[in-house]
Coordinates of C-alpha atoms and ligand atoms in Angstrom, one line a residue:
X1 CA 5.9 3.8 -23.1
X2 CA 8.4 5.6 -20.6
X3 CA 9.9 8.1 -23.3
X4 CA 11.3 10.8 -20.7
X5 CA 11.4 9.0 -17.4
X6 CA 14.7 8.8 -15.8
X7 CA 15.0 5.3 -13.9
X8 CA 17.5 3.9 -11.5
X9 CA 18.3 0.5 -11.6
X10 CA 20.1 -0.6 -8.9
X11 CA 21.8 -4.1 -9.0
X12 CA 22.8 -6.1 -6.2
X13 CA 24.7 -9.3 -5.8
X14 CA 23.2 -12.7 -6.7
X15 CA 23.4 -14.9 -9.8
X16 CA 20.1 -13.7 -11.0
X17 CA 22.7 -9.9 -11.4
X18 CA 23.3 -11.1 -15.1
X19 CA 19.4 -10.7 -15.9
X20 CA 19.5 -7.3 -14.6
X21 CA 20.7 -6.5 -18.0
X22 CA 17.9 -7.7 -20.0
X23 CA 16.3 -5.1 -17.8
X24 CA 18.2 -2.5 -18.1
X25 CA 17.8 -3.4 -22.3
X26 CA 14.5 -3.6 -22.6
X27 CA 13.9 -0.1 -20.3
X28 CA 15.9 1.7 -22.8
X29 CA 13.8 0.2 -26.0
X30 CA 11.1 1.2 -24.2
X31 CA 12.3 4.8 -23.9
X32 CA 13.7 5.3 -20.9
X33 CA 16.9 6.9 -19.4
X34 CA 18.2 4.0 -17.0
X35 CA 21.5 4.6 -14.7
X36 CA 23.0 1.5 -13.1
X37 CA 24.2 1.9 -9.7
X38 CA 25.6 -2.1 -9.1
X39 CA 27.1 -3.7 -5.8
X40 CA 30.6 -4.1 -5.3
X41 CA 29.1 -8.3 -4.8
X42 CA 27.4 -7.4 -8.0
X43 CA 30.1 -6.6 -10.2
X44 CA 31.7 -10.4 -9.1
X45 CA 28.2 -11.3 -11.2
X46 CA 28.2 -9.5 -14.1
X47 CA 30.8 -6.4 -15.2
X48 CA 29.8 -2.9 -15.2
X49 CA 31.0 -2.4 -18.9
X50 CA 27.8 -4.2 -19.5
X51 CA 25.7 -2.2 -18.2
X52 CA 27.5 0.7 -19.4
X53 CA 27.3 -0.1 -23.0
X54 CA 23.2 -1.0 -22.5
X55 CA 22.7 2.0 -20.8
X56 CA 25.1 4.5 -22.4
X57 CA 25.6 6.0 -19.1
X58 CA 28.8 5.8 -16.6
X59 CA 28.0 2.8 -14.2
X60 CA 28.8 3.6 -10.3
X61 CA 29.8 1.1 -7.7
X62 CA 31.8 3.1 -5.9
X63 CA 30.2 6.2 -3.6
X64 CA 33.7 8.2 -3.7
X65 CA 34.1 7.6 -7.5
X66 CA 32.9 11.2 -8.1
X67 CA 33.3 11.9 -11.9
X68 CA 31.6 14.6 -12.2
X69 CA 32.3 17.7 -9.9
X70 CA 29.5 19.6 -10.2
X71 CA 27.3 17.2 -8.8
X72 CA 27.6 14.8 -5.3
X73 CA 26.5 11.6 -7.6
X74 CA 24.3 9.7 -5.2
X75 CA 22.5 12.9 -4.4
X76 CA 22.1 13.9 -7.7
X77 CA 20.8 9.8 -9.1
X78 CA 18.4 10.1 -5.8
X79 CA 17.2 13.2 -7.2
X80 CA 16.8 12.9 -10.9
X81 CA 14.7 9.3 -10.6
X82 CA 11.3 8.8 -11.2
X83 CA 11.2 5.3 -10.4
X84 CA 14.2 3.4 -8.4
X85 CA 14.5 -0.1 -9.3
X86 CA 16.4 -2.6 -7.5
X87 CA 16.5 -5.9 -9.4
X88 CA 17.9 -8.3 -8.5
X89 CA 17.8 -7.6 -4.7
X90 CA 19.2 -9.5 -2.6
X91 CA 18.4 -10.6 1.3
X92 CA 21.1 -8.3 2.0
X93 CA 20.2 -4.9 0.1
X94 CA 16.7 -5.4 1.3
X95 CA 17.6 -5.8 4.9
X96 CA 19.6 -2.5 4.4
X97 CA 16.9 -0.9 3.2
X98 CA 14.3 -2.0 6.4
X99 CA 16.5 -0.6 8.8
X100 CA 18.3 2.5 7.3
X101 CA 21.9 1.4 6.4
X102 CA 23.8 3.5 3.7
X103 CA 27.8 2.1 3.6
X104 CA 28.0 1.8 -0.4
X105 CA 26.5 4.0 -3.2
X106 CA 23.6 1.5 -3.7
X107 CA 22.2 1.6 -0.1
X108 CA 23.2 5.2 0.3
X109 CA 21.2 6.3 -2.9
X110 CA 18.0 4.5 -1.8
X111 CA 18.8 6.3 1.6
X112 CA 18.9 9.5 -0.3
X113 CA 15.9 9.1 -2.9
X114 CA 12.3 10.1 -2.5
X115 CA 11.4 8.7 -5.9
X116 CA 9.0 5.4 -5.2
X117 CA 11.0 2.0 -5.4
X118 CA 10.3 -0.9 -6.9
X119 CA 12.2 -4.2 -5.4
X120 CA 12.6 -7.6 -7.0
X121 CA 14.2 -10.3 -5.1
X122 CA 15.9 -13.1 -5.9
X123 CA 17.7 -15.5 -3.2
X124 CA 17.8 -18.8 -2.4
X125 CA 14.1 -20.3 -1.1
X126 CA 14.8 -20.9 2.6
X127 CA 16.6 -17.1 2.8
X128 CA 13.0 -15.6 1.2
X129 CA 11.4 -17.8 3.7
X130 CA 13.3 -16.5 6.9
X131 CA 11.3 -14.6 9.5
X132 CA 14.0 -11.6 8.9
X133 CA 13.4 -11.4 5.7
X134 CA 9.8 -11.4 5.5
X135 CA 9.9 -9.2 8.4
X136 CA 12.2 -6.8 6.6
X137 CA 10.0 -7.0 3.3
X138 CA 6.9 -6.3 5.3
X139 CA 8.5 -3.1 6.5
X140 CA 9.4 -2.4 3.1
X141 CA 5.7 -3.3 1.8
X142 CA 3.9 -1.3 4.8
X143 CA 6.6 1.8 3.9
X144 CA 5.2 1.7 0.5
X145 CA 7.6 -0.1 -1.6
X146 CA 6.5 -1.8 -4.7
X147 CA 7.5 -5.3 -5.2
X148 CA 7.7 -7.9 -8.2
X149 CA 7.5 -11.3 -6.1
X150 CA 10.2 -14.0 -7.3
X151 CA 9.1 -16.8 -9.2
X152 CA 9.1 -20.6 -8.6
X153 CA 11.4 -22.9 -9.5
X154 CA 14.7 -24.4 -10.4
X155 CA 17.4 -22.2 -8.5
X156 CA 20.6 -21.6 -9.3
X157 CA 21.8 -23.3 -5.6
X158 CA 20.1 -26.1 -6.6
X159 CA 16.9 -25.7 -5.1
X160 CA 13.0 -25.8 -6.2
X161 CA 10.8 -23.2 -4.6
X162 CA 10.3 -19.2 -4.5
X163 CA 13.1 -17.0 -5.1
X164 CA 14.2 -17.2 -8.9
X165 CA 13.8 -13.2 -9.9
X166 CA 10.6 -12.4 -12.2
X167 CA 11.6 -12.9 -16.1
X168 CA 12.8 -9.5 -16.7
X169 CA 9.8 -9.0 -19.4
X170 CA 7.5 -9.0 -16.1
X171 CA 9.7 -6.8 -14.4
X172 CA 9.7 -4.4 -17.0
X173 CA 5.9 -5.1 -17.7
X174 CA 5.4 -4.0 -13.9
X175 CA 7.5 -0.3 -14.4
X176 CA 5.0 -0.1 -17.1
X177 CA 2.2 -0.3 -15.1
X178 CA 3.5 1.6 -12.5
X179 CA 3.7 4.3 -14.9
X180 CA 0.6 4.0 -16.6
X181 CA -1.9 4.6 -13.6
X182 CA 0.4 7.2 -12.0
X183 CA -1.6 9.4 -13.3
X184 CA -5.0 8.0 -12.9
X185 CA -6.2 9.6 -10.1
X186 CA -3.9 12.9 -10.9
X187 CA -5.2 15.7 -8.6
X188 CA -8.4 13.6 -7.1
X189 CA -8.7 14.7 -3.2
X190 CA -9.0 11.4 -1.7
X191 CA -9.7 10.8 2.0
X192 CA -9.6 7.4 3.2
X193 CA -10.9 6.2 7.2
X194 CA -8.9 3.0 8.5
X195 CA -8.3 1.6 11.7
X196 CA -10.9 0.6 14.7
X197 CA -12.8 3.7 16.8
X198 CA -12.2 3.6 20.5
X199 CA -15.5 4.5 22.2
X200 CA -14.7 5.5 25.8
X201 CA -15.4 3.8 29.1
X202 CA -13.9 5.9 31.3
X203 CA -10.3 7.3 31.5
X204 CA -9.0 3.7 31.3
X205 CA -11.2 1.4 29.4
X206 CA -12.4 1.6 26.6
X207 CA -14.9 -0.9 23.6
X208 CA -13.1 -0.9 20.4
X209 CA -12.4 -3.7 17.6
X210 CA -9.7 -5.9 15.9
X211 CA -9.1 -3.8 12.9
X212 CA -5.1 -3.3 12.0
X213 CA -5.7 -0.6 9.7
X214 CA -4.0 -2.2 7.3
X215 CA -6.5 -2.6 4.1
X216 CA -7.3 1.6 4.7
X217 CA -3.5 2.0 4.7
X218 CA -3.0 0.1 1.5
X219 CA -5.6 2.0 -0.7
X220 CA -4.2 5.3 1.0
X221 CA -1.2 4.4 -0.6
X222 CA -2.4 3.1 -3.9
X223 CA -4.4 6.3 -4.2
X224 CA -1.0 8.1 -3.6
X225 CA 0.8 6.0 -6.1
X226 CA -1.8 6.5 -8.5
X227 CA -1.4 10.7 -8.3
X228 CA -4.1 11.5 -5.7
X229 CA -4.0 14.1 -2.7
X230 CA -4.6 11.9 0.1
X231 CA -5.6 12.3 3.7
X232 CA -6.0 9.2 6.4
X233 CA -8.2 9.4 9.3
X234 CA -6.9 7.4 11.5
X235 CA -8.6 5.8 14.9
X236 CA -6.9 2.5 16.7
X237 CA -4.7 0.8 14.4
X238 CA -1.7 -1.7 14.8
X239 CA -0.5 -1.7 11.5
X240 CA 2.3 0.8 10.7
X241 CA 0.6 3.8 8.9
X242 CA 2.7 4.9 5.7
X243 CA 4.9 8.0 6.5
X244 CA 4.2 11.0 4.1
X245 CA 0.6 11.0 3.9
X246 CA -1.2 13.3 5.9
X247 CA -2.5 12.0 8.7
X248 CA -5.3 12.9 11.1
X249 CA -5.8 10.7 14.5
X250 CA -9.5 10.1 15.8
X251 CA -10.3 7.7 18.5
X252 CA -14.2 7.5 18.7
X253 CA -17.0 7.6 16.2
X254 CA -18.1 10.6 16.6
X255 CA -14.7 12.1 16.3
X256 CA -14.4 10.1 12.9
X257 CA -17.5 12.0 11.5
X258 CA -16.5 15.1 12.6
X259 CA -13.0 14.7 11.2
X260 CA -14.2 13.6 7.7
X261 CA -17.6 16.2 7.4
X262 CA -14.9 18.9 8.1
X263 CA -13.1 17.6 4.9
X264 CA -16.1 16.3 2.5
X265 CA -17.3 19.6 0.8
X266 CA -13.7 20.0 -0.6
X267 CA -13.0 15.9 -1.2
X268 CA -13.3 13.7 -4.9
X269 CA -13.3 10.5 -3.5
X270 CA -14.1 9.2 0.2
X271 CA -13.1 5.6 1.4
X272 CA -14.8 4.6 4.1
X273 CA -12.0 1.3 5.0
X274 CA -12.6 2.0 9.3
X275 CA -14.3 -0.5 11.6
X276 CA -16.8 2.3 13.2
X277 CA -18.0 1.4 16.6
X278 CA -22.0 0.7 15.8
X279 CA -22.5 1.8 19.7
X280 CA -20.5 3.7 22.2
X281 CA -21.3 4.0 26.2
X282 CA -24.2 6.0 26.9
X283 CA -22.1 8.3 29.0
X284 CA -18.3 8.2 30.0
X285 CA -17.0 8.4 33.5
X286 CA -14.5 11.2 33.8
X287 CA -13.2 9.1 36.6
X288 CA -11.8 5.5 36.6
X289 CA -15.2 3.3 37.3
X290 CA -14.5 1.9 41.2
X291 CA -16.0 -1.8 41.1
X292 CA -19.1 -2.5 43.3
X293 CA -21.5 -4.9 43.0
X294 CA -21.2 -8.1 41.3
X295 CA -22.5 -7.8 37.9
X296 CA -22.8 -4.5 36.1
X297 CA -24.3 -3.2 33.2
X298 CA -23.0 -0.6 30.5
X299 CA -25.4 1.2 28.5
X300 CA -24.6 1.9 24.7
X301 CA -26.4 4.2 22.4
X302 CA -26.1 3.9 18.5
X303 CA -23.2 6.0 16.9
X304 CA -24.6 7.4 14.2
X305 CA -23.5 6.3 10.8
X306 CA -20.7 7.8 9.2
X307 CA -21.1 6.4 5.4
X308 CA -24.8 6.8 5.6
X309 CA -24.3 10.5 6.4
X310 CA -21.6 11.1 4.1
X311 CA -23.8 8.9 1.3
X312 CA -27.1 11.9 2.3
X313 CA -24.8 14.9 1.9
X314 CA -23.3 14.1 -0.9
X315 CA -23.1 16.6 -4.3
X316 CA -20.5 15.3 -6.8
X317 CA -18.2 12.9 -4.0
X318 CA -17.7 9.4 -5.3
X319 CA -18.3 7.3 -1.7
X320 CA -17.1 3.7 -1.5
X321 CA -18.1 1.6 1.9
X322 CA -16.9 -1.3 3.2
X323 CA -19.0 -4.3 4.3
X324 CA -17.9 -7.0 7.0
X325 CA -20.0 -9.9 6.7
X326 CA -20.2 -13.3 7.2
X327 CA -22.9 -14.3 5.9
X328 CA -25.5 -14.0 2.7
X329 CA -22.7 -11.6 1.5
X330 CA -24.6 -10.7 -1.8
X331 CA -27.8 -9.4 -0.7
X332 CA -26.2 -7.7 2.3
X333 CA -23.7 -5.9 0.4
X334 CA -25.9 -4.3 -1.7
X335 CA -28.1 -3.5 0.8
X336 CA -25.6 -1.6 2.7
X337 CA -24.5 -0.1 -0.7
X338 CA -28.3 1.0 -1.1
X339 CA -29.1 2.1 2.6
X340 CA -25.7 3.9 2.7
X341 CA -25.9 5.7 -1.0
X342 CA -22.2 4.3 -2.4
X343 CA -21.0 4.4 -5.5
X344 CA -19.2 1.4 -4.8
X345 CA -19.4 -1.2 -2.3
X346 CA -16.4 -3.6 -1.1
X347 CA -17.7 -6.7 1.0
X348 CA -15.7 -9.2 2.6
X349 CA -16.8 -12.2 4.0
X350 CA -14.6 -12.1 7.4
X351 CA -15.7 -15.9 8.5
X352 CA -12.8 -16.9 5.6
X353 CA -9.2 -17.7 6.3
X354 CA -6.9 -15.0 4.7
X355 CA -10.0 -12.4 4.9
X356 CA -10.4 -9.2 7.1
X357 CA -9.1 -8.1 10.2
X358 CA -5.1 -8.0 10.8
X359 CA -4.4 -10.5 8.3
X360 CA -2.0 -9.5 5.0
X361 CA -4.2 -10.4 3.0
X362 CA -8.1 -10.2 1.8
X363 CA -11.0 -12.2 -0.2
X364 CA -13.3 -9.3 -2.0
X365 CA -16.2 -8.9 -3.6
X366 CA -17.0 -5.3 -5.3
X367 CA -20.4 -4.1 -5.8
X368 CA -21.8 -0.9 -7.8
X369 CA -25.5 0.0 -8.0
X370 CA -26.1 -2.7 -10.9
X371 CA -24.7 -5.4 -8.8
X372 CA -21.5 -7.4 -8.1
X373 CA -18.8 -6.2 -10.3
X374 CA -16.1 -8.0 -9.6
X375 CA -15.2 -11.4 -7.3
X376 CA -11.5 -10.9 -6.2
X377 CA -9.5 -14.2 -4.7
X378 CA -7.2 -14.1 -2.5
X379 CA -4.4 -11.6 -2.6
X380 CA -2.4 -8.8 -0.6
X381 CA -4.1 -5.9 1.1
X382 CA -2.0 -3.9 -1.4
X383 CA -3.4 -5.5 -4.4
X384 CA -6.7 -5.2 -3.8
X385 CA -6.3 -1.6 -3.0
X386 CA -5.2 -1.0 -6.7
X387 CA -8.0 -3.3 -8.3
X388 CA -10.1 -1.6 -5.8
X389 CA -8.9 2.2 -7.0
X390 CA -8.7 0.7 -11.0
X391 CA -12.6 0.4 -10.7
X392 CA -12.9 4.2 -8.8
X393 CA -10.9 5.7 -11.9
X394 CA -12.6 4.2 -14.3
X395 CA -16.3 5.3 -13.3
X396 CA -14.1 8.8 -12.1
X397 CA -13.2 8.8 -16.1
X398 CA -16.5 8.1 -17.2
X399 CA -18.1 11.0 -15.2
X400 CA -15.8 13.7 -15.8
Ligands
LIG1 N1 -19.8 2.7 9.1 C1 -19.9 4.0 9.4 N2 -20.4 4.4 10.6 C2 -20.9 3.5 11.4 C3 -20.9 2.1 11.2 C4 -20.3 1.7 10.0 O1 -19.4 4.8 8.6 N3 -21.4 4.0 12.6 C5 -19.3 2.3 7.8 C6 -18.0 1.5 7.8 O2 -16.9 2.3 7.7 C7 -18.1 0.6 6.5 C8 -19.6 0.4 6.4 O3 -20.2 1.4 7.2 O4 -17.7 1.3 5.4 C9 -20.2 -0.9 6.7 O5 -19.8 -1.3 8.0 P1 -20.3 -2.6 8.7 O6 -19.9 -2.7 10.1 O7 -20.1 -3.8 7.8 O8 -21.9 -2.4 8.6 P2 -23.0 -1.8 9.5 O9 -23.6 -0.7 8.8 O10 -22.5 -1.5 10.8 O11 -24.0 -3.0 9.4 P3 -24.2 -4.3 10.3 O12 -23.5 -4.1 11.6 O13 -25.7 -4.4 10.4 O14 -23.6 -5.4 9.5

């Protein structure tokens, strides 16, 4: 399954370092060209001779150990990967990698690569559970990283809880997969709306909504990982927007619609993720509104509909919609998916803990014209943004 991919398996310093070459095995049965870039903590672990033997390549732990002088070796690793694996990683290689640091050939080489990376920690439970390190994983997560959570468990420090790195079969299972829909959406123009729109007061006020942006961003990204040609419009969001994807910033509705008609003749796919105002102020004050009397009244008119627009021009676009309800969530949905003309529908019902605006993660339920297709639980923004895009390829597939 990954005959001619070149991946980098970096290894950092824990106990769980000695798995890393069950990894490093089973990606060379399974076809690929692995070079092990280990930790100086790492090699405390494990030796390098290992390694060397599994992978049949020279193993570098050193970024001055330059064997070869043709080439500037972590330049040339960052370059060559198609996939960067860092398994185990520790708290410390992952805090490294949040914020930039590069002082060994590990941390240097991620530094240096623009291949994706994949990241499977393993520490104790109370170091996966401290706010730094979530913080710095969140980054990670947000900057696009891939990651194989840690089991549960026995730990080596004696522990029970998260943090035991994934059996390296799962690990290896997950490069897989990563691999296999690369392609899936190969050369698809996908345009994806996210965020809230900011519908204008006057120069200082302004309505708008609670949306982070944060489920648009992580089907932008998906779509990316997956091969697509993607472009975000962007209104109000808090969340971090993934760096490398072209990006266009809209604040109000209107703006929205004339950002994404301007793109739909020559789009594949359109995902509608935005919170779009459903009225803006009837006019806007070009100066800041002086208060008066003492109540006052703002008139709104309706925006007009973005999705339902999009759903009556469309030709050959596949058009998936969002719905935020929270209530009846079945007939609405597909009602909305109806009205609106999708191809697919994504409701979620936003009165549940763990569902819709700002939070991580998201409780979906995915609708086509024959009904509800699929009734996700809970899981990562992330997550549902590839089960999400698994569904769009598939039909994609079937159309072509
Ligand atoms: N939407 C849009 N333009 C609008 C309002 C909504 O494109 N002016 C899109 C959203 O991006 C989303 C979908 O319509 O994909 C559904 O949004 P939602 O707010 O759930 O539905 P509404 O159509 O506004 O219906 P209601 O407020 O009655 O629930």
């Amino acid at each position: 399954m990954l005959k001619g991919k070149t991946i980098v398996l970096g290894v950092s310093g824990g106990i769980a370092a000695y798995k890393a070459a069950a990894i490093c095995s089973k990606l060379k049965q399974s076809g690929a060209e692995v070079y092990v870039i280990m930790t100086e903590s790492a090699t405390k672990f494990i030796a390098p001779l290992t390694f060397q033997t599994l992978s049949r390549h020279d193993v570098i732990v050193d970024t001055f150990d330059e064997k070869d002088a043709s080439v500037v070796s972590h330049i040339d690793l960052a370059d060559r990967a198609d996939l960067f694996v860092v398994a185990p990683a520790t708290a410390n290689i992952i805090a490294k990698m949040a914020h930039g640091l590069a002082d060994d050939m590990l941390s240097t080489t991620l530094l240096a690569t623009t291949a994706p990376v994949l990241v499977a920690p393993a520490m104790n439970v109370h170091m996966y559970e401290h706010p730094a390190v979530i913080a710095n994983m969140k980054l990670l997560g947000d900057r696009g990283v891939l990651f194989v959570e840690p089991g549960t468990g026995q730990l080596a420090c004696g522990y029970v809880g998260k943090g035991r790195l994934e059996e390296p079969e799962r690990i290896v299972e997950a490069i897989e997969r990563y691999f296999a829909e690369k392609q899936l959406l190969h050369g698809k123009k996908v345009l994806v709306t996210a965020g809230g729109t900011v519908e204008r007061i006057d120069p200082v006020r302004y309505l708008t909504n609670d949306s982070s942006g944060k489920m648009g961003f992580a089907i932008a990204e998906a779509a990316r990982i997956m091969g697509a040609d993607v472009t975000l419009v962007v209104g109000k969001a808090s969340a971090y927007i993934p760096p490398g994807i072209r990006t266009v910033r809209v604040q109000s509705a209107e703006d929205m619609l004339d950002a994404v008609m301007e793109r739909f003749g020559d789009t594949d796919i359109v995902i509608k993720a935005a919170a779009v105002a459903d009225y803006r102020p009837a006019e806007t004050a070009t100066q800041k509104i002086k208060k008066k009397d003492e109540a006052m009244t703002i008139q709104l008119v309706k925006n007009k509909d973005i999705l339902q627009t999009l759903g009556q021009h469309k030709t050959t676009q596949f058009i998936v919609g969002f719905a935020a309800e929270t209530e009846n969530i079945d007939e609405h949905a597909l009602d909305k998916l109806q009205r609106k003309n999708c191809d697919l529908l994504v409701a979620n019902d936003v009165s549940q803990e763990g569902a819709g605006f700002g939070y991580d993660t998201n409780i979906v339920r995915i609708y086509d014209g024959n009904g509800l297709v699929e009734a996700l639980p809970i899981m990562t923004k992330q997550e549902v943004a590839r089960r999400l895009l698994l569904q769009v390829a598939e039909r994609i597939k079937k159309g072509d």
